[in-house]
Coordinates of C-alpha atoms (C1' of nucleotides) in Angstrom, one line a residue:
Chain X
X9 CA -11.1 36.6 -8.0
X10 CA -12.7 34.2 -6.2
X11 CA -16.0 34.5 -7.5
X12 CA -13.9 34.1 -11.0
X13 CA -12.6 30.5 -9.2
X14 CA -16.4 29.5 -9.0
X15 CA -17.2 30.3 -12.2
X16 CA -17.4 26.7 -13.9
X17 CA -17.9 28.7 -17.1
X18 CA -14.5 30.3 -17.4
X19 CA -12.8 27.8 -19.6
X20 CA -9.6 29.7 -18.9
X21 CA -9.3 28.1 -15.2
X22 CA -9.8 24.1 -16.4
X23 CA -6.1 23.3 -17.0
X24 CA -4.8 21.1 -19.4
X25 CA -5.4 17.1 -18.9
X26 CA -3.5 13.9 -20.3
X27 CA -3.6 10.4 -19.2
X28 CA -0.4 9.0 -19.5
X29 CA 1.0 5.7 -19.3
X30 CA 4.0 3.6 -17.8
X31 CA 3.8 0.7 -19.3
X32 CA 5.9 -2.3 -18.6
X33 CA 7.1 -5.6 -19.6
X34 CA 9.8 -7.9 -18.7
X35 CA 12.3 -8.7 -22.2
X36 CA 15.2 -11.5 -21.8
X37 CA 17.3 -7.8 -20.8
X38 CA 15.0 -6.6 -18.1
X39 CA 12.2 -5.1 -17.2
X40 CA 11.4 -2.1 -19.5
X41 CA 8.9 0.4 -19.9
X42 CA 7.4 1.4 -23.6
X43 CA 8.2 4.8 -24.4
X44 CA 7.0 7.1 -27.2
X45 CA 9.3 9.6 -29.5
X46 CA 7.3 12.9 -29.9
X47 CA 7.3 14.7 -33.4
X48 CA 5.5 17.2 -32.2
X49 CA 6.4 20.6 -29.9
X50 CA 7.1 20.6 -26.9
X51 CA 10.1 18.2 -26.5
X52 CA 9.9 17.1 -30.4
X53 CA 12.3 14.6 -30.6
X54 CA 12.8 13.6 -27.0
X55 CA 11.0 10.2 -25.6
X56 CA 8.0 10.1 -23.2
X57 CA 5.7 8.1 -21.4
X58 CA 3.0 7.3 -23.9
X59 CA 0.1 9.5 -23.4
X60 CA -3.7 11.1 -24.5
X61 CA -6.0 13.4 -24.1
X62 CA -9.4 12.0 -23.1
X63 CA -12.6 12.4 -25.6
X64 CA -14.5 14.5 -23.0
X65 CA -17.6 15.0 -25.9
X66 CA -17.9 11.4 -26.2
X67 CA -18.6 11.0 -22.5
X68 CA -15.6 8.7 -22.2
X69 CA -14.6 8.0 -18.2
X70 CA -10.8 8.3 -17.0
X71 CA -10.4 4.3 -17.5
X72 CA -11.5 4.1 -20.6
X73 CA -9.3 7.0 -22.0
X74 CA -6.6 5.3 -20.3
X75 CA -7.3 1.4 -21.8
X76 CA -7.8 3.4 -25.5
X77 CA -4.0 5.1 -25.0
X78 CA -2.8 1.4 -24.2
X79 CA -4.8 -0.4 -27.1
X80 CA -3.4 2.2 -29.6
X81 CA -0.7 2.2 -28.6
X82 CA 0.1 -1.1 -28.1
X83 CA -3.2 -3.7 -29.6
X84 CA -3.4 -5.2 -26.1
X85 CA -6.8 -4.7 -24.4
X86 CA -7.1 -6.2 -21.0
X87 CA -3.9 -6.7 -19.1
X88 CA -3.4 -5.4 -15.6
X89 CA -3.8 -1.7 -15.0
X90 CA -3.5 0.6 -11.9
X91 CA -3.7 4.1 -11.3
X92 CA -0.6 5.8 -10.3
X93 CA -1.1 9.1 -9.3
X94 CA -2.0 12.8 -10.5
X95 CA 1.1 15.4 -11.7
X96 CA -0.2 18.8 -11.7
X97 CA 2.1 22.0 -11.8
X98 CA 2.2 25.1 -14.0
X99 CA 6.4 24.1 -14.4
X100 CA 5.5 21.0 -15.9
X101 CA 4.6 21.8 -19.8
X102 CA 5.8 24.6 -21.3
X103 CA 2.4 25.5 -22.8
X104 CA 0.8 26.1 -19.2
X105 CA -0.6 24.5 -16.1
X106 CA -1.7 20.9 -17.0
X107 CA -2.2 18.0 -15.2
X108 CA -1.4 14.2 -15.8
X109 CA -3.3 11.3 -15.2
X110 CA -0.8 8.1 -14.6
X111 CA -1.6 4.8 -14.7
X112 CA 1.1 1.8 -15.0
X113 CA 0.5 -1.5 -17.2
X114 CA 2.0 -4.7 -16.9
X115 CA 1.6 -6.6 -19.9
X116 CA 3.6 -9.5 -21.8
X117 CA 6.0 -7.9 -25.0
X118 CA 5.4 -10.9 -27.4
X119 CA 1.6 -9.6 -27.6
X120 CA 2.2 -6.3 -28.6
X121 CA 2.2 -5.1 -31.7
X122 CA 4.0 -1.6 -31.7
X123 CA 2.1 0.8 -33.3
X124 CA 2.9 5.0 -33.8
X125 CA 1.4 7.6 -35.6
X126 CA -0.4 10.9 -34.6
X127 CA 2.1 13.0 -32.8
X128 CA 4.8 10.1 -32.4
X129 CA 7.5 9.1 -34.6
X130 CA 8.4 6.1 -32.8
X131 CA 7.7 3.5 -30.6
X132 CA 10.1 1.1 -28.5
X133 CA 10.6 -0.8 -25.1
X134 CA 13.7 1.1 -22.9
X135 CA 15.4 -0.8 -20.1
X136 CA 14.9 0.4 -16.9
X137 CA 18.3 1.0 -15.0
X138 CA 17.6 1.8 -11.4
X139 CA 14.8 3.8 -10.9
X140 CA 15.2 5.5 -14.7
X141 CA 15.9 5.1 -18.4
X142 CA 19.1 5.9 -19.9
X143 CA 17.6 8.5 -22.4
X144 CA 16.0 11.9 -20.3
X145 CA 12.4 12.1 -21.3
X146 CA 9.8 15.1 -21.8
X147 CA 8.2 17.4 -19.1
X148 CA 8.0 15.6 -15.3
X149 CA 8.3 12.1 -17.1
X150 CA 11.4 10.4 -15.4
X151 CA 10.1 11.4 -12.2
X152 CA 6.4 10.2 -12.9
X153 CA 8.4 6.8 -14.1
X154 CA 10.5 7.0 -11.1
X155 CA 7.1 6.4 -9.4
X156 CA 5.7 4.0 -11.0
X157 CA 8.7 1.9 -11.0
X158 CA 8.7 2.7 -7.0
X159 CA 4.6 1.2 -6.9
X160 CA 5.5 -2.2 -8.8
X161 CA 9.2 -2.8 -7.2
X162 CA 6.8 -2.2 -3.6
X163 CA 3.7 -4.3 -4.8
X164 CA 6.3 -7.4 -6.3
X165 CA 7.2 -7.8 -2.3
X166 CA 3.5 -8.1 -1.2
X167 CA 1.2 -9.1 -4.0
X168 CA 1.0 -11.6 -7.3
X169 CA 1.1 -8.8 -9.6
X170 CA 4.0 -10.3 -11.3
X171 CA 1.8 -12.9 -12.9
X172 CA 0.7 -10.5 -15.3
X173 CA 3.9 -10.6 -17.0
X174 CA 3.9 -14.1 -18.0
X175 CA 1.4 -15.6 -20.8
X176 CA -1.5 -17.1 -19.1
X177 CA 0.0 -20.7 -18.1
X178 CA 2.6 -20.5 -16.4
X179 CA 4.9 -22.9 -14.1
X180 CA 6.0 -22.2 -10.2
X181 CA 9.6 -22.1 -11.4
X182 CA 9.2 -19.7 -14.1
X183 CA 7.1 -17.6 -11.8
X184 CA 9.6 -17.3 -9.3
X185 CA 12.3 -16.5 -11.6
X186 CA 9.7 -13.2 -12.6
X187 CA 10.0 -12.4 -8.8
X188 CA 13.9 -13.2 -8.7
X189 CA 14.3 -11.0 -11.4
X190 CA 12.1 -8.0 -10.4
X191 CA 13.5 -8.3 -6.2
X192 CA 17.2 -8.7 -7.9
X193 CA 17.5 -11.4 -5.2
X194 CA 17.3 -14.9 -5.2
X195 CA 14.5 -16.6 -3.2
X196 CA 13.7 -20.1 -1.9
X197 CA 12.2 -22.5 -3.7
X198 CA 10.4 -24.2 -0.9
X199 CA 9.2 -20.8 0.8
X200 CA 8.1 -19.8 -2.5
X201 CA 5.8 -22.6 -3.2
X202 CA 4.3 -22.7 0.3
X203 CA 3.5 -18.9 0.0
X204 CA 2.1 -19.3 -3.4
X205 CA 0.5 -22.1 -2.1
X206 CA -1.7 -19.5 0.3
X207 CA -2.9 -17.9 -2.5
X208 CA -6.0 -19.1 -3.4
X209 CA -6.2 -17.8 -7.2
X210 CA -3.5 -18.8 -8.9
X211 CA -4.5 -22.6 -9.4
X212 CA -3.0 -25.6 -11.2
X213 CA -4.2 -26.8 -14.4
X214 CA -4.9 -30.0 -13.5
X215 CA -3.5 -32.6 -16.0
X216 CA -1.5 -29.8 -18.2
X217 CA 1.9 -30.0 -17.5
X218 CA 5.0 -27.5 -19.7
X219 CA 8.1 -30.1 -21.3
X220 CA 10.1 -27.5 -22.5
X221 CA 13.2 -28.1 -19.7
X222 CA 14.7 -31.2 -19.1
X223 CA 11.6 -32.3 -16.6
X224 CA 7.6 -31.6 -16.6
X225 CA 6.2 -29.0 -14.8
X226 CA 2.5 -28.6 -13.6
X227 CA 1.2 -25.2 -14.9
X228 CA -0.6 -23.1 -13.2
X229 CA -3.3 -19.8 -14.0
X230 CA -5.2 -17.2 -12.4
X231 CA -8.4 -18.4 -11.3
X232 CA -10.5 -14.5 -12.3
X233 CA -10.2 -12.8 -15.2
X234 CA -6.7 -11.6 -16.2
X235 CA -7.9 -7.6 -15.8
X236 CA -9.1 -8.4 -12.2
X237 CA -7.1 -6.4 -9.3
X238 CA -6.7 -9.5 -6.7
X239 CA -4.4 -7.8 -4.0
X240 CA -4.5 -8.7 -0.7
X241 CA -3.6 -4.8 0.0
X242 CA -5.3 -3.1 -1.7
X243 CA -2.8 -0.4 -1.9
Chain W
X6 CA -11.6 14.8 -34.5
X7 CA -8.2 13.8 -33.6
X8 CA -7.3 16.5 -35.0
X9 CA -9.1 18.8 -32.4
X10 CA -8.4 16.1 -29.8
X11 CA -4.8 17.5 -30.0
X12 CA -5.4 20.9 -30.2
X13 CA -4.5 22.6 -27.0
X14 CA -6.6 25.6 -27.2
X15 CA -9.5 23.5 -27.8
X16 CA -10.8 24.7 -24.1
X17 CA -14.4 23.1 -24.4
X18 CA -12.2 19.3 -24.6
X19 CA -10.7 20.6 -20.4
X20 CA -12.5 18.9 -18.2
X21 CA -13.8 21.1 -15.1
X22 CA -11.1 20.0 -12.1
X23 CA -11.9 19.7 -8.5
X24 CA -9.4 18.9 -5.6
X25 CA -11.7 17.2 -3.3
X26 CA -10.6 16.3 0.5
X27 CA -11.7 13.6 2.8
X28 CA -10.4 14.8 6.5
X29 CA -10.4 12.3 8.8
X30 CA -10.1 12.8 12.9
X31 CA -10.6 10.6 15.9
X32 CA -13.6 12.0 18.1
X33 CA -14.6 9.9 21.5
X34 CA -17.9 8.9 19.1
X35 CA -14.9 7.1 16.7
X36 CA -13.6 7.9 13.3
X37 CA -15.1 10.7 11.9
X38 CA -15.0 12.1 8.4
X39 CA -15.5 16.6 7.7
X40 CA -18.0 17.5 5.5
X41 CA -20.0 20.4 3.8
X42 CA -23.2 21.6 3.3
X43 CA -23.2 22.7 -0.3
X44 CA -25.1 26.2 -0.7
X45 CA -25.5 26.4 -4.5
X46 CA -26.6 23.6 -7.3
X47 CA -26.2 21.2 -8.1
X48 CA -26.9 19.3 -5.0
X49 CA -27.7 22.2 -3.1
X50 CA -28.7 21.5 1.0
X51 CA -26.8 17.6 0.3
X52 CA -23.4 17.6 2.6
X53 CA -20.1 16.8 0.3
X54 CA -16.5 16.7 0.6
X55 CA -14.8 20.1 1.2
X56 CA -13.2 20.7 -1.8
X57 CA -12.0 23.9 -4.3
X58 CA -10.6 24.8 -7.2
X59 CA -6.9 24.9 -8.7
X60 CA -5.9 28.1 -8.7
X61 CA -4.4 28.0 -12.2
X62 CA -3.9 31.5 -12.6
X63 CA -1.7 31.6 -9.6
X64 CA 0.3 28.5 -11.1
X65 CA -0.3 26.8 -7.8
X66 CA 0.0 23.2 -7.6
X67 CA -1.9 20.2 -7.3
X68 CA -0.7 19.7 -3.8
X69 CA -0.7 23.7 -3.1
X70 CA -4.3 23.6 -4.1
X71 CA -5.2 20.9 -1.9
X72 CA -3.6 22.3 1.1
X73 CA -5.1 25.7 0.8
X74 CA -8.4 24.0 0.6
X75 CA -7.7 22.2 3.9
X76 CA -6.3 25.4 5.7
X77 CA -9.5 27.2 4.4
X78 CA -11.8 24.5 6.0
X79 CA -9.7 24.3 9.3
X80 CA -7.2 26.3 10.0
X81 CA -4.8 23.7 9.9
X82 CA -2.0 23.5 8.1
X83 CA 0.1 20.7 8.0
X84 CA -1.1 17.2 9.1
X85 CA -0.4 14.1 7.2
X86 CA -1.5 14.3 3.7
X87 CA -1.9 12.3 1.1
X88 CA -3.4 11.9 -2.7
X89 CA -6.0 9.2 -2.8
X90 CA -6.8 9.3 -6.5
X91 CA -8.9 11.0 -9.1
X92 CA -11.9 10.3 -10.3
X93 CA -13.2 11.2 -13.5
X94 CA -16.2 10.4 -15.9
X95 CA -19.2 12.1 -17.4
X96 CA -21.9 10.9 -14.9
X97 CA -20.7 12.1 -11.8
X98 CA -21.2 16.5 -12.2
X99 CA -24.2 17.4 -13.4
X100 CA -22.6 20.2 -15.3
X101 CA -20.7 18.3 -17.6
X102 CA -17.7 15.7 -17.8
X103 CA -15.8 16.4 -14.4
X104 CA -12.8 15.3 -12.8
X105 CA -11.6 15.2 -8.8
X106 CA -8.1 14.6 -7.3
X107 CA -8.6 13.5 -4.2
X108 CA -6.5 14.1 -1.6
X109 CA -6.7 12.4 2.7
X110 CA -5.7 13.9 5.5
X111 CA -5.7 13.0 9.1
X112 CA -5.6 15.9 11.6
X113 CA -6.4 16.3 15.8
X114 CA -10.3 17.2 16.0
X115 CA -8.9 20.0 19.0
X116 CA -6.6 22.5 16.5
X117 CA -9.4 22.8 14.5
X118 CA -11.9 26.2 13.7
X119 CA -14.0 24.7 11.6
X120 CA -14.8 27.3 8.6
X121 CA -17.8 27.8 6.3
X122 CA -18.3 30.8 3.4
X123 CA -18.2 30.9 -0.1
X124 CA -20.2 28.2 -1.6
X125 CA -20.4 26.7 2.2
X126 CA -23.5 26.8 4.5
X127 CA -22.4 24.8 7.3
X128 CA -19.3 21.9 8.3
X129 CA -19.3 19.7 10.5
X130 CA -18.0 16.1 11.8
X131 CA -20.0 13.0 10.7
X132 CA -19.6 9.9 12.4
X133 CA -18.3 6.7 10.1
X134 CA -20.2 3.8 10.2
X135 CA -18.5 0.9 8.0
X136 CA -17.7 2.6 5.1
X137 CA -20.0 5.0 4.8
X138 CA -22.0 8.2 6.8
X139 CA -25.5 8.4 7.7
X140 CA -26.0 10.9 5.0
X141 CA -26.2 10.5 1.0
X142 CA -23.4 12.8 0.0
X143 CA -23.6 15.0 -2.9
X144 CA -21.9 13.7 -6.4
X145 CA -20.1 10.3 -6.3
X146 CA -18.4 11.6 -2.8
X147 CA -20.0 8.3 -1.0
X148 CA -17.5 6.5 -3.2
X149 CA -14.5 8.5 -3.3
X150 CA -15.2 8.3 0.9
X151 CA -15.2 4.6 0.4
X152 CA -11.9 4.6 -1.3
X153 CA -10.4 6.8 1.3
X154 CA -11.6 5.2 4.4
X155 CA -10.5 1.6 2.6
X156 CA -7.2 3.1 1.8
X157 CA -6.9 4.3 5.6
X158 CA -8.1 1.0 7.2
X159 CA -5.3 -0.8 4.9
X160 CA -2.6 1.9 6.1
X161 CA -3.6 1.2 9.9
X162 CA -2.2 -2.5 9.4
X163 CA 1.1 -1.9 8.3
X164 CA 2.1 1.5 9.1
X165 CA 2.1 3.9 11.8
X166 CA -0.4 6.3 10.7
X167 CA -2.7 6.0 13.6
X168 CA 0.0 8.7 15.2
X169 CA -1.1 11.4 13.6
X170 CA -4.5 11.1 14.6
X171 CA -2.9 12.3 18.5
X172 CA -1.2 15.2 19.8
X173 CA 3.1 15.9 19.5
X174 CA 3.6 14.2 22.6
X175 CA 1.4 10.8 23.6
X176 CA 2.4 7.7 25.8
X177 CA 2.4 4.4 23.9
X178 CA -1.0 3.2 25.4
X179 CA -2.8 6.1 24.0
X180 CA -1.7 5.1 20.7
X181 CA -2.2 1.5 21.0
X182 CA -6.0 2.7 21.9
X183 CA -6.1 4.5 18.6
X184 CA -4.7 1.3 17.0
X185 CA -7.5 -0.7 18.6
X186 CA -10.1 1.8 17.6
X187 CA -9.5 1.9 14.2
X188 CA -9.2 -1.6 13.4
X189 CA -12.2 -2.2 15.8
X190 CA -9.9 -5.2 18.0
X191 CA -8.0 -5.2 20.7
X192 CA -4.3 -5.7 20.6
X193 CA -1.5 -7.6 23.1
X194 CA 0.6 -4.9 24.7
X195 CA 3.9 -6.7 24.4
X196 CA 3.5 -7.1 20.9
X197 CA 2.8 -3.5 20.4
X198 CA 5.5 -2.4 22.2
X199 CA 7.8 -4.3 19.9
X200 CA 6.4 -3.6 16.9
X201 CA 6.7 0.2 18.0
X202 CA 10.3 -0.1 18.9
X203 CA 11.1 -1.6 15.5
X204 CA 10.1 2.1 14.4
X205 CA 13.4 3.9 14.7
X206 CA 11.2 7.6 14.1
X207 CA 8.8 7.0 17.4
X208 CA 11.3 8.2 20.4
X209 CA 10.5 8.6 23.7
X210 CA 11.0 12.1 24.9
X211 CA 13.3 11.5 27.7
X212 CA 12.6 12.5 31.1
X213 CA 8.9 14.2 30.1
X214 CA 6.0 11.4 31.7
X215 CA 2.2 12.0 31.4
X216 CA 0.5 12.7 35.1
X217 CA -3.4 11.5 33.4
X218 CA -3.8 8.6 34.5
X219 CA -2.8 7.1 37.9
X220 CA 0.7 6.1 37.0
X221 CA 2.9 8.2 35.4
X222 CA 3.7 6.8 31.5
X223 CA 6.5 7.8 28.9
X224 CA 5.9 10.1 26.4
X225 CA 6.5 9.1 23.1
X226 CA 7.0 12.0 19.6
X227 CA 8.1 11.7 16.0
X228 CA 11.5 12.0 15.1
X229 CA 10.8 14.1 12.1
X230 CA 8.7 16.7 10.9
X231 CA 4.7 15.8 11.4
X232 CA 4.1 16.4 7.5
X233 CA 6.8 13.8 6.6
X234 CA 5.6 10.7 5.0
X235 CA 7.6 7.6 6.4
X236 CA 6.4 4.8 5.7
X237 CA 7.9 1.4 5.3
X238 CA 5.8 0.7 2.2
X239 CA 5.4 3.9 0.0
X240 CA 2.0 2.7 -0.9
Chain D
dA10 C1' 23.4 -47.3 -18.7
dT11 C1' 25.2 -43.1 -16.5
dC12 C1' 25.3 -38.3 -15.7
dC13 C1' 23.2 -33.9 -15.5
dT14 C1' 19.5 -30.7 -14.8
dT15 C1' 15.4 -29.2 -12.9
dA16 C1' 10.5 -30.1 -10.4
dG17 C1' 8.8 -30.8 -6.3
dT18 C1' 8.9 -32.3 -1.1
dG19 C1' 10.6 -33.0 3.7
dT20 C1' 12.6 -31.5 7.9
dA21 C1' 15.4 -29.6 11.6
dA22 C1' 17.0 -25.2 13.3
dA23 C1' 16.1 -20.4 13.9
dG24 C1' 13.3 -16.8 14.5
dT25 C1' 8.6 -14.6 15.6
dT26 C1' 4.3 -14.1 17.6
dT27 C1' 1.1 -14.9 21.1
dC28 C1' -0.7 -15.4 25.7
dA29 C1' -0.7 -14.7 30.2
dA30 C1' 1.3 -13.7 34.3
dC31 C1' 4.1 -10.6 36.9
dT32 C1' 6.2 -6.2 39.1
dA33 C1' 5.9 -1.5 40.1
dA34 C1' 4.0 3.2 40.7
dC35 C1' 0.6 5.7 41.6
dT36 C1' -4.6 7.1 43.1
dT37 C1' -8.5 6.6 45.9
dA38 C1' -11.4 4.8 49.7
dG39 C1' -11.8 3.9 54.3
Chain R
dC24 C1' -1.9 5.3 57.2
dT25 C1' -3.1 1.2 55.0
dA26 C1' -5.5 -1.7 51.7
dA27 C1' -7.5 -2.1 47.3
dG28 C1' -7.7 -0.9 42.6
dT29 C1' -5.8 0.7 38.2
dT30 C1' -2.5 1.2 34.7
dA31 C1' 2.6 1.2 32.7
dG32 C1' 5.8 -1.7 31.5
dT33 C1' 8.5 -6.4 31.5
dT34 C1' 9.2 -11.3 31.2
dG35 C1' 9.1 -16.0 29.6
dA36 C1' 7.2 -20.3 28.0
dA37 C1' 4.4 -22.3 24.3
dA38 C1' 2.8 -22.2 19.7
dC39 C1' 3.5 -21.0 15.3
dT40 C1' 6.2 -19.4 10.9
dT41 C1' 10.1 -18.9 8.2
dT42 C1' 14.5 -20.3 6.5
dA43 C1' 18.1 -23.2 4.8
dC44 C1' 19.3 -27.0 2.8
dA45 C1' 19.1 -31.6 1.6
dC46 C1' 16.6 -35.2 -0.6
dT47 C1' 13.7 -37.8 -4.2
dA48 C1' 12.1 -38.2 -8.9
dA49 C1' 11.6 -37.4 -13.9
dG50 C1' 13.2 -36.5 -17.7
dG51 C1' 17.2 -35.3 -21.6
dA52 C1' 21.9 -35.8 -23.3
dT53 C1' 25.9 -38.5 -24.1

DNA sequence: ATCCTTAGTGTAAAGTTTCAACTAACTTAG
DNA sequence: CTAAGTTAGTTGAAACTTTACACTAAGGAT
């Protein structure tokens, strides 16, 4: 048997692997996470973390399998993007051991353009109640969600990542309301701007200033590219 | 090709799966990382990561896998543990598109019989300097290292870790010494002390004092199991 | 012109962290 | 048997951070 294990020829032993993504947004309801309607067995019917399999004959890496399941699915290309973890069981698909690839998104729902076809029938954002959707999902999906949701609720109290779910100018006050929102808890203004202050990438625009309430506000951006991971953890 | 792309029994589009370890134990030379020699190609005579593969057959699991691997290696069994990542592109195995989970673990350098056979010719403890060993590793294990030594350098900051790198029982100076080492700076004692009794799951062992040194000191143990995770941030 | 809302700042009180000294228990040298 | 040395564990004042909340200012609406 164990010669058999060593054997990288036996096809048999290389399990089944999909990348799969949580992908999330924050709508005027909430944050919510895009999820995919299968039409095809297992689960036909039932919702699911949109997913892939990765073109292994055209050389193509984990990330970039990953970033071509998010532009299909969705037309955006570079928002930010994190790997979650690995899910590997023979319980979780009926069809044998297989083993999923997570990553989690963060990207801004006015960009997107929906899009389905292949093996889904639909395409739509799901608010996020908790540390789950209302609707149960396919194979180990609410509990790879449950994770995700666990990483960003975590990351929101220590890093900027919530920048990447406003459009590229934003103002302090419509930043903070992102973190309000996110935290469910209401935080100081003054606090807020001092720590945000710290941070030595997310800059003002000098001179551009946002008139849509009652007052001006100074915008502000990220200093790197958009895609760039800027934590000051790095996990 | 999509077509194929989606065909499950298509077993030339599986990628060949390792679960790859990076075991890390505190030696009086420092921080210090077990490795392999590797006995067959490719990178035959280059020292590597221990590492196996999933046991699909057996429908063992990701984590199963890992911890076999470990147990095979050391004869340890359960130490803290955790998945790192995966790592997965077309360059990295010779043999053809290749993917690794990755998993850390921190264990006492003492409770170990270090084990080689199979595709093994020798293990043994390698010394960490920065980020890296003295040796090229085999693959792109130098960079999955990286990530794990960065990932356990971040963890030393903010969560209490650094126990499991000393026996059951240890006095709150031998741990701050472990602090110290790892983060290569010395720490105040009052300030440690505090930050430790903020940790309701580090209890001193009442009545039991250690005779070492040349005043007795208070024994300190985990509240819960060893292979519990408890940290304040899940990640 | 007056009132209302929101951007942005200032500041005093409360809380934390740091630094360094201190006490106490034991070992070792003479 | 005593004095000196080492380490465990505590204490407290000074320095620094965080928090709460009030204040000023720039618009829009009436």
């Amino acid at each position: 048997m164990f010669a058999a294990m060593n054997n990288i020829e036996d096809l048999h032993q290389r399990p089944i692997v999909s990348v799969d993504l949580a992908i999330f947004a924050l709508t005027p309801d909430g944050l919510e996470v895009l999820l995919a309607r299968r039409g095809v067995e297992p689960f036909t019917g039932h919702w699911a973390l949109p997913g892939g399999w990765i073109h292994v004959d055209e050389d193509e890496s984990l990330e970039a399998a990953a970033r071509r399941v998010l532009s299909d699915k969705t037309g955006v290309a570079a928002p930010y993007f994190e790997q979650v973890g690995v899910f590997g069981d023979a319980a979780r698909d009926p069809r044998g051991w297989s083993l999923s690839v997570t990553y989690m998104a963060l990207i801004m729902p006015d960009a997107v353009i929906l899009q389905h076809g292949g093996n889904v029938t639909d395409a739509a954002w799901h608010p996020i109640a908790g540390e789950a959707t209302a609707q149960p999902l396919a194979f180990d999906h609410a509990a790879i969600l449950k994770t995700a949701i666990t990483r960003l609720r975590n990351k929101v109290e220590y890093t900027t990542l919530p920048v990447h779910l406003l459009p590229e100018a934003f103002t302090l006050s419509e930043l903070q309301a992102v973190y309000e929102r996110l935290l469910g808890r209401l935080l100081d203004k003054s606090a807020f701007r001092k720590r945000i202050a710290e941070v030595d990438f997310i800059v003002p625009i000098v001179g551009e200033m946002r008139r849509a309430s009652n007052r001006p506000a100074q915008l502000y951006r990220l200093k790197q590219a958009r895609s760039t991971v800027f934590f000051d953890r790095t996990i």
